[in-house]
Short mmCIF file of C-alpha atoms and ligand atoms in Angstrom, two decimals:
data_model
loop_
_atom_site.label_atom_id
_atom_site.label_comp_id
_atom_site.label_asym_id
_atom_site.label_seq_id
_atom_site.Cartn_x
_atom_site.Cartn_y
_atom_site.Cartn_z
CA MET A 12 28.23 97.31 13.50
CA ALA A 13 30.55 97.28 16.10
CA LEU A 14 32.24 94.09 16.64
CA SER A 15 32.42 91.92 19.89
CA GLU A 16 35.41 91.32 21.92
CA LYS A 17 35.65 88.02 20.40
CA GLU A 18 34.99 89.15 16.84
CA ILE A 19 38.15 92.00 17.55
CA ILE A 20 40.25 89.19 18.38
CA ALA A 21 39.30 86.76 15.75
CA MET A 22 39.81 89.82 13.35
CA VAL A 23 43.53 90.78 14.82
CA ARG A 24 44.31 86.79 14.76
CA SER A 25 43.02 86.61 11.12
CA ARG A 26 45.50 89.77 10.12
CA SER A 27 48.48 88.57 12.26
CA ALA A 28 51.42 86.83 10.79
CA ALA A 29 52.05 82.94 11.59
CA GLY A 30 54.66 80.69 10.70
CA ASP A 31 57.72 81.74 12.93
CA THR A 32 59.49 78.64 13.40
CA ASP A 33 60.34 79.47 17.26
CA LEU A 34 56.33 80.31 17.93
CA LEU A 35 55.11 77.06 19.20
CA ARG A 36 51.83 78.94 20.24
CA GLY A 37 50.69 82.52 19.19
CA ILE A 38 46.98 84.47 19.49
CA GLY A 39 44.42 81.95 20.85
CA ASP A 40 45.50 80.43 24.15
CA ASP A 41 46.36 81.90 27.93
CA CYS A 42 50.09 82.45 26.85
CA ALA A 43 52.29 82.84 23.67
CA VAL A 44 54.53 80.07 24.09
CA ILE A 45 58.15 80.40 22.25
CA HIS A 46 60.91 77.79 21.82
CA ARG A 47 63.79 78.51 23.92
CA GLY A 48 66.26 75.54 23.67
CA GLY A 49 67.30 72.97 26.09
CA GLY A 50 63.60 71.60 26.14
CA LEU A 51 62.20 74.62 27.77
CA VAL A 52 59.65 77.34 26.29
CA GLU A 53 59.07 80.54 27.27
CA LEU A 54 55.39 81.69 28.20
CA ILE A 55 54.30 85.31 27.71
CA THR A 56 51.17 86.74 28.62
CA THR A 57 49.49 90.20 29.15
CA ASP A 58 46.34 91.77 30.69
CA ALA A 59 45.14 94.96 32.07
CA LEU A 60 42.83 96.63 34.43
CA ILE A 61 40.85 100.03 33.80
CA GLU A 62 38.99 102.01 36.38
CA GLY A 63 35.41 101.81 35.95
CA VAL A 64 35.59 98.58 34.24
CA HIS A 65 37.59 95.84 35.88
CA PHE A 66 37.80 97.85 39.37
CA ASP A 67 35.82 100.70 41.17
CA PRO A 68 38.31 102.71 43.53
CA ALA A 69 35.23 103.32 45.83
CA TRP A 70 35.82 99.90 47.18
CA HIS A 71 38.77 98.15 45.91
CA PRO A 72 41.83 99.14 48.21
CA PRO A 73 45.08 99.91 46.08
CA ARG A 74 47.09 97.10 48.10
CA GLN A 75 44.45 94.40 46.74
CA LEU A 76 44.32 95.92 43.45
CA GLY A 77 48.14 95.65 43.12
CA ARG A 78 47.90 92.04 44.04
CA LYS A 79 44.93 91.77 41.64
CA ALA A 80 46.96 93.03 38.85
CA ALA A 81 49.76 90.60 39.42
CA ALA A 82 47.60 87.68 39.86
CA VAL A 83 45.07 87.64 36.62
CA ASN A 84 48.54 87.48 34.60
CA LEU A 85 50.22 84.87 37.23
CA SER A 86 46.91 83.01 36.72
CA ASP A 87 47.49 82.73 32.56
CA ILE A 88 51.03 81.17 33.46
CA ALA A 89 49.09 78.72 35.75
CA ALA A 90 46.69 77.83 33.01
CA MET A 91 49.76 76.60 30.65
CA GLY A 92 51.06 74.52 33.51
CA GLY A 93 54.16 76.92 33.73
CA ARG A 94 56.77 78.88 36.56
CA PRO A 95 56.44 82.33 36.51
CA ARG A 96 59.62 84.46 36.53
CA TYR A 97 59.61 87.99 35.15
CA ALA A 98 57.14 90.88 35.24
CA PHE A 99 56.53 94.41 33.48
CA LEU A 100 54.23 97.09 34.87
CA SER A 101 52.69 99.83 32.87
CA LEU A 102 51.02 102.00 34.79
CA GLY A 103 48.37 105.25 33.46
CA LEU A 104 47.84 107.31 36.31
CA PRO A 105 45.69 110.48 36.55
CA GLY A 106 47.44 113.78 37.07
CA ASP A 107 46.39 114.28 40.54
CA TYR A 108 47.07 110.53 41.63
CA ARG A 109 47.30 110.00 45.35
CA PRO A 110 51.26 108.96 46.18
CA GLU A 111 49.78 106.67 49.28
CA TRP A 112 47.79 104.95 46.84
CA LEU A 113 50.83 104.22 44.18
CA GLU A 114 52.61 103.07 47.46
CA GLU A 115 49.89 100.58 48.56
CA PHE A 116 49.42 99.13 45.15
CA MET A 117 53.05 98.69 44.85
CA ALA A 118 53.41 97.01 48.01
CA GLY A 119 50.39 94.61 46.92
CA PHE A 120 51.86 94.38 43.24
CA LEU A 121 55.25 93.04 44.39
CA GLY A 122 53.85 91.09 47.33
CA MET A 123 52.15 89.17 45.07
CA LEU A 124 54.91 88.86 42.36
CA ALA A 125 57.31 87.70 45.46
CA ARG A 126 55.26 85.08 46.22
CA PHE A 127 55.81 83.29 43.26
CA ASP A 128 59.46 84.09 42.93
CA THR A 129 58.58 86.81 40.17
CA ILE A 130 60.42 89.96 39.86
CA LEU A 131 59.57 93.35 37.83
CA ILE A 132 62.17 94.15 35.16
CA GLY A 133 60.62 96.73 33.35
CA GLY A 134 57.17 98.92 32.36
CA ASP A 135 56.33 102.08 31.59
CA THR A 136 54.42 105.07 33.26
CA VAL A 137 52.26 107.87 31.56
CA ARG A 138 49.42 110.20 32.62
CA SER A 139 45.76 109.07 32.01
CA PRO A 140 43.21 111.66 30.90
CA GLY A 141 40.63 109.56 32.58
CA GLY A 142 40.75 106.85 35.34
CA THR A 143 43.84 104.73 36.26
CA MET A 144 45.18 102.12 33.79
CA VAL A 145 47.07 99.37 34.93
CA SER A 146 48.76 96.57 32.18
CA VAL A 147 50.97 93.98 33.24
CA THR A 148 52.71 91.26 31.47
CA VAL A 149 54.45 88.48 32.98
CA LEU A 150 56.95 85.88 31.43
CA GLY A 151 57.26 82.59 32.67
CA GLU A 152 58.87 79.01 31.18
CA MET A 153 58.28 75.30 31.61
CA ALA A 154 59.34 71.88 30.23
CA GLU A 155 58.23 71.84 26.47
CA GLY A 156 56.87 68.32 26.73
CA GLN A 157 54.35 69.51 29.58
CA VAL A 158 52.80 73.10 28.17
CA LEU A 159 49.18 72.59 28.54
CA LEU A 160 47.17 74.13 25.69
CA ARG A 161 43.54 75.09 25.03
CA SER A 162 43.48 73.18 21.79
CA THR A 163 44.11 69.65 22.75
CA GLY A 164 40.98 68.57 24.23
CA ARG A 165 39.41 65.37 22.95
CA VAL A 166 36.13 64.07 22.19
CA GLY A 167 35.07 61.87 25.53
CA ASP A 168 37.51 63.86 28.12
CA ARG A 169 35.62 64.87 31.03
CA VAL A 170 35.83 68.76 31.91
CA LEU A 171 37.06 69.73 35.66
CA VAL A 172 37.50 73.05 37.22
CA SER A 173 39.66 73.48 40.40
CA GLY A 174 36.89 75.37 42.61
CA PRO A 175 33.50 76.64 43.56
CA LEU A 176 32.49 78.87 40.65
CA GLY A 177 30.82 82.20 40.67
CA GLU A 178 32.53 83.74 44.21
CA ALA A 179 33.94 86.63 42.14
CA ALA A 180 30.61 87.55 40.63
CA ALA A 181 28.82 87.30 43.68
CA GLY A 182 31.49 89.40 45.49
CA LEU A 183 31.23 92.15 42.96
CA GLU A 184 27.26 92.39 43.35
CA MET A 185 27.62 92.31 46.71
CA TYR A 186 29.66 96.04 46.68
CA ARG A 187 27.35 96.86 43.73
CA GLN A 188 23.85 96.21 45.40
CA ALA A 189 24.20 95.78 49.17
CA PRO A 190 27.79 97.40 50.08
CA HIS A 191 26.40 97.70 53.69
CA SER A 192 26.29 94.13 53.80
CA ALA A 193 29.57 93.64 52.41
CA LYS A 194 31.38 94.66 55.82
CA GLU A 195 29.90 91.58 57.46
CA CYS A 196 32.35 88.98 57.60
CA ARG A 197 30.36 85.87 56.69
CA TRP A 198 31.05 87.15 53.15
CA ALA A 199 34.83 87.37 53.07
CA ARG A 200 35.22 84.74 50.98
CA LEU A 201 33.20 86.21 48.44
CA LEU A 202 34.35 89.65 48.55
CA SER A 203 38.37 88.27 48.37
CA ALA A 204 37.45 86.50 45.54
CA HIS A 205 36.34 89.67 43.69
CA LEU A 206 38.98 92.08 45.30
CA ASP A 207 42.09 89.55 45.81
CA PRO A 208 41.94 86.38 43.42
CA GLN A 209 44.57 83.77 44.15
CA PRO A 210 46.40 82.10 41.25
CA GLU A 211 46.85 78.60 40.72
CA VAL A 212 50.02 78.14 40.16
CA ALA A 213 51.11 75.34 42.15
CA LEU A 214 48.21 73.35 41.06
CA GLY A 215 48.99 74.46 37.45
CA LEU A 216 52.58 72.95 38.03
CA VAL A 217 51.17 69.70 39.70
CA LEU A 218 48.65 69.30 36.65
CA ALA A 219 51.61 69.77 33.89
CA GLY A 220 53.71 67.46 35.77
CA SER A 221 50.96 64.78 35.99
CA GLY A 222 51.21 64.04 32.43
CA LEU A 223 47.38 63.20 32.78
CA VAL A 224 45.93 66.73 31.79
CA THR A 225 44.83 66.66 27.89
CA ALA A 226 43.97 70.60 27.64
CA MET A 227 43.91 73.75 30.14
CA MET A 228 42.97 77.22 30.42
CA ASP A 229 42.05 79.42 33.34
CA LEU A 230 38.47 80.66 33.86
CA SER A 231 38.62 84.62 33.60
CA ASP A 232 35.09 85.43 31.41
CA GLY A 233 32.88 82.93 32.99
CA LEU A 234 32.83 78.55 32.59
CA ALA A 235 30.13 79.36 29.40
CA THR A 236 32.49 81.74 27.57
CA ASP A 237 35.93 79.80 28.28
CA LEU A 238 34.64 76.59 27.96
CA ALA A 239 33.07 77.63 24.57
CA ASN A 240 36.90 79.17 23.67
CA LEU A 241 38.38 75.89 24.77
CA CYS A 242 36.02 73.76 22.62
CA ARG A 243 36.59 76.40 19.40
CA GLU A 244 40.30 75.85 19.71
CA SER A 245 39.95 71.86 20.27
CA GLY A 246 37.59 71.26 17.40
CA VAL A 247 34.97 69.94 19.71
CA GLY A 248 32.02 71.00 21.78
CA ALA A 249 30.81 70.43 25.14
CA GLU A 250 27.94 69.37 27.72
CA VAL A 251 27.82 70.85 31.38
CA ASP A 252 25.90 68.91 33.95
CA GLY A 253 23.80 71.45 35.77
CA GLN A 254 23.59 69.79 38.67
CA SER A 255 27.47 69.16 39.27
CA LEU A 256 28.34 73.04 39.13
CA PRO A 257 30.29 73.58 42.20
CA VAL A 258 28.59 76.65 44.07
CA SER A 259 29.31 77.69 47.65
CA PRO A 260 26.68 77.95 50.25
CA GLU A 261 27.68 81.55 50.60
CA THR A 262 27.28 82.32 47.03
CA ARG A 263 23.82 80.43 47.15
CA GLN A 264 22.86 82.86 50.04
CA VAL A 265 23.91 86.14 48.78
CA ALA A 266 22.19 85.13 45.27
CA GLU A 267 18.93 84.45 47.57
CA LEU A 268 19.64 87.99 49.42
CA LEU A 269 19.86 89.66 46.09
CA HIS A 270 17.33 87.91 44.31
CA ALA A 271 19.92 86.82 41.59
CA ASP A 272 20.72 83.50 40.37
CA GLY A 273 23.82 81.78 41.96
CA ARG A 274 24.03 79.37 38.87
CA ALA A 275 24.08 82.00 36.32
CA TRP A 276 27.25 83.31 38.23
CA ALA A 277 28.88 79.95 38.10
CA LEU A 278 28.17 80.10 34.31
CA GLY A 279 28.62 83.31 33.18
CA GLY A 280 30.43 85.28 36.06
CA GLY A 281 33.98 86.23 34.96
CA GLU A 282 37.24 86.51 37.13
CA ASP A 283 36.75 83.34 39.17
CA TYR A 284 40.71 82.76 38.14
CA ARG A 285 40.51 78.86 38.60
CA LEU A 286 41.77 76.49 36.37
CA LEU A 287 39.40 74.58 33.48
CA LEU A 288 41.04 71.58 32.48
CA THR A 289 39.86 67.94 30.57
CA VAL A 290 41.23 64.61 31.11
CA GLY A 291 40.51 60.91 29.67
CA ALA A 292 37.56 59.57 31.39
CA ASP A 293 39.46 56.84 32.72
CA GLN A 294 42.23 59.05 34.50
CA VAL A 295 39.60 61.48 36.36
CA GLU A 296 40.10 59.55 39.63
CA ALA A 297 43.80 59.18 39.32
CA LEU A 298 44.07 63.09 38.99
CA GLN A 299 41.93 63.82 41.55
CA SER A 300 43.82 61.73 44.09
CA LEU A 301 47.07 62.88 42.87
CA VAL A 302 46.05 66.67 43.45
CA ARG A 303 44.43 65.42 46.96
CA ARG A 304 47.84 64.16 47.82
CA GLU A 305 50.01 67.15 46.82
CA LEU A 306 48.00 69.86 47.63
CA GLY A 307 44.96 68.66 49.62
CA ARG A 308 42.98 70.41 46.80
CA GLU A 309 39.38 69.26 44.89
CA LEU A 310 38.96 68.65 41.10
CA HIS A 311 35.32 69.19 40.35
CA PRO A 312 33.90 67.32 37.58
CA VAL A 313 31.21 69.52 35.57
CA GLY A 314 30.93 67.82 32.16
CA ARG A 315 32.51 65.92 29.05
CA LEU A 316 33.43 67.10 25.49
CA VAL A 317 31.47 65.83 22.83
CA ALA A 318 31.78 65.91 19.10
CA GLU A 319 28.95 68.31 18.52
CA PRO A 320 29.82 72.16 18.45
CA GLY A 321 28.36 74.61 21.12
CA VAL A 322 28.25 74.38 24.93
CA ARG A 323 25.08 72.94 25.98
CA LEU A 324 23.72 72.81 29.55
CA LEU A 325 21.87 69.54 30.52
CA ASP A 326 19.49 69.78 33.56
CA GLY A 327 17.21 66.91 33.72
CA ASP A 328 15.73 66.74 30.36
CA SER A 329 16.00 70.45 29.27
CA ARG A 330 19.17 70.96 27.13
CA ARG A 331 20.01 74.77 26.50
CA GLU A 332 22.97 76.19 24.38
CA ILE A 333 25.14 78.53 26.68
CA SER A 334 28.42 79.02 24.53
CA ASP A 335 29.82 82.43 25.07
CA LEU A 336 27.32 83.27 27.82
CA GLY A 337 29.77 85.31 29.87
CA TYR A 338 31.54 88.48 29.51
CA ASP A 339 32.45 90.14 26.48
CA HIS A 340 33.83 93.74 27.01
CA PHE A 341 31.76 95.16 23.70
CA ARG A 342 28.59 93.58 24.57
CA ASP A 343 28.00 93.67 27.79
P1 ADP B 408 42.91 85.56 28.46
O1 ADP B 408 41.13 85.74 28.95
O2 ADP B 408 43.32 84.17 28.61
O3 ADP B 408 43.59 86.42 28.95
P2 ADP B 408 41.51 86.71 26.13
O4 ADP B 408 40.48 85.87 26.08
O5 ADP B 408 41.86 88.22 26.59
O6 ADP B 408 42.54 85.82 26.69
O7 ADP B 408 42.37 86.44 24.69
C1 ADP B 408 42.50 85.35 23.80
C2 ADP B 408 43.80 85.51 22.85
O8 ADP B 408 43.89 86.84 21.86
C3 ADP B 408 45.05 85.54 23.78
O9 ADP B 408 45.84 84.73 22.86
C4 ADP B 408 45.58 86.97 23.79
O10 ADP B 408 46.87 87.37 23.87
C5 ADP B 408 44.87 87.39 22.51
N1 ADP B 408 44.60 88.74 22.25
C6 ADP B 408 43.50 89.53 22.73
N2 ADP B 408 43.65 90.82 22.48
C7 ADP B 408 44.45 90.99 21.24
C8 ADP B 408 45.08 92.05 20.91
N3 ADP B 408 44.57 93.38 20.86
N4 ADP B 408 46.23 91.61 19.60
C9 ADP B 408 46.60 90.75 19.62
N5 ADP B 408 46.34 89.77 20.34
C10 ADP B 408 44.98 89.49 21.33
MG1 MG B 409 43.23 83.13 30.61
#
């Protein structure tokens, strides 16, 4: 039987060589981390967007798509607590691509990079026999002692997220199921969560500088899947409090409108690009106050790390295994 996305990555990882002395972290985290000297490390990450899988040109304007192609990679730099510096862009375009589309895409892409002082330094351009494909690589840097990995969570730590969950999934479902309602401005927040996510670079820097965070990653595949990955890498398990999941009123309203489950979006919906982090139980309030003071942002506690492997959703008396409920390219 064909392998799932998770199994493919495990297979690739098991066959790749390890043991390079400059490589601090290879496959398995949001970025590869490479020793650079002078107390600094290099961060490297790559992510692709494929037409029909990650975006539908019927509703995804090229300017927002360009921004998103940059944002999803900047988010992986943010996930380590790093500062992005350079980018590569590979484009696979159909033979009959529209030049205006490319102008708009590039304006969005370069605009998002510029907001984070990141410059485009290379890439590749090829013809695609099918839809459009965009692959981006971003390089960043940070102090070696501040790198926040997925693999360093400890039993007893609290699990926090940096914003409401499920908004990108709600926005996507609006476009899919109710495109006419997608024009209403009261849903703008959800639609832009899907079309135009904002990478948490500033927050990542504050969190890495705080010295309080024990592990971190970004939320690209949904809390259930991403937290399961953090747990596997850290050799722990987790419990999520069903009642404490941050779901915005707009997400609840759209879920009701579409007869969907807003909490399922919060757990399994991908592409929120918020940060998922762990912190010692006695440091939660100190970290929340720091983030409020520095950025006026809230960190939402959603659960805790435990010794028993797997991720369980606690709701009153019920306990349900939810590991890997989120998106997998070869299962969904
Ligand atoms: P993210 O969602 O943060 O981009 P992924 O879940 O896509 O991370 O990937 C998990 C890890 O596996 C990352 O370290 C990534 O670089 C690595 N990875 C994914 N696909 C491949 C591949 N085809 N070859 C080598 N490494 C891969
Ligand atoms: Mg990531």
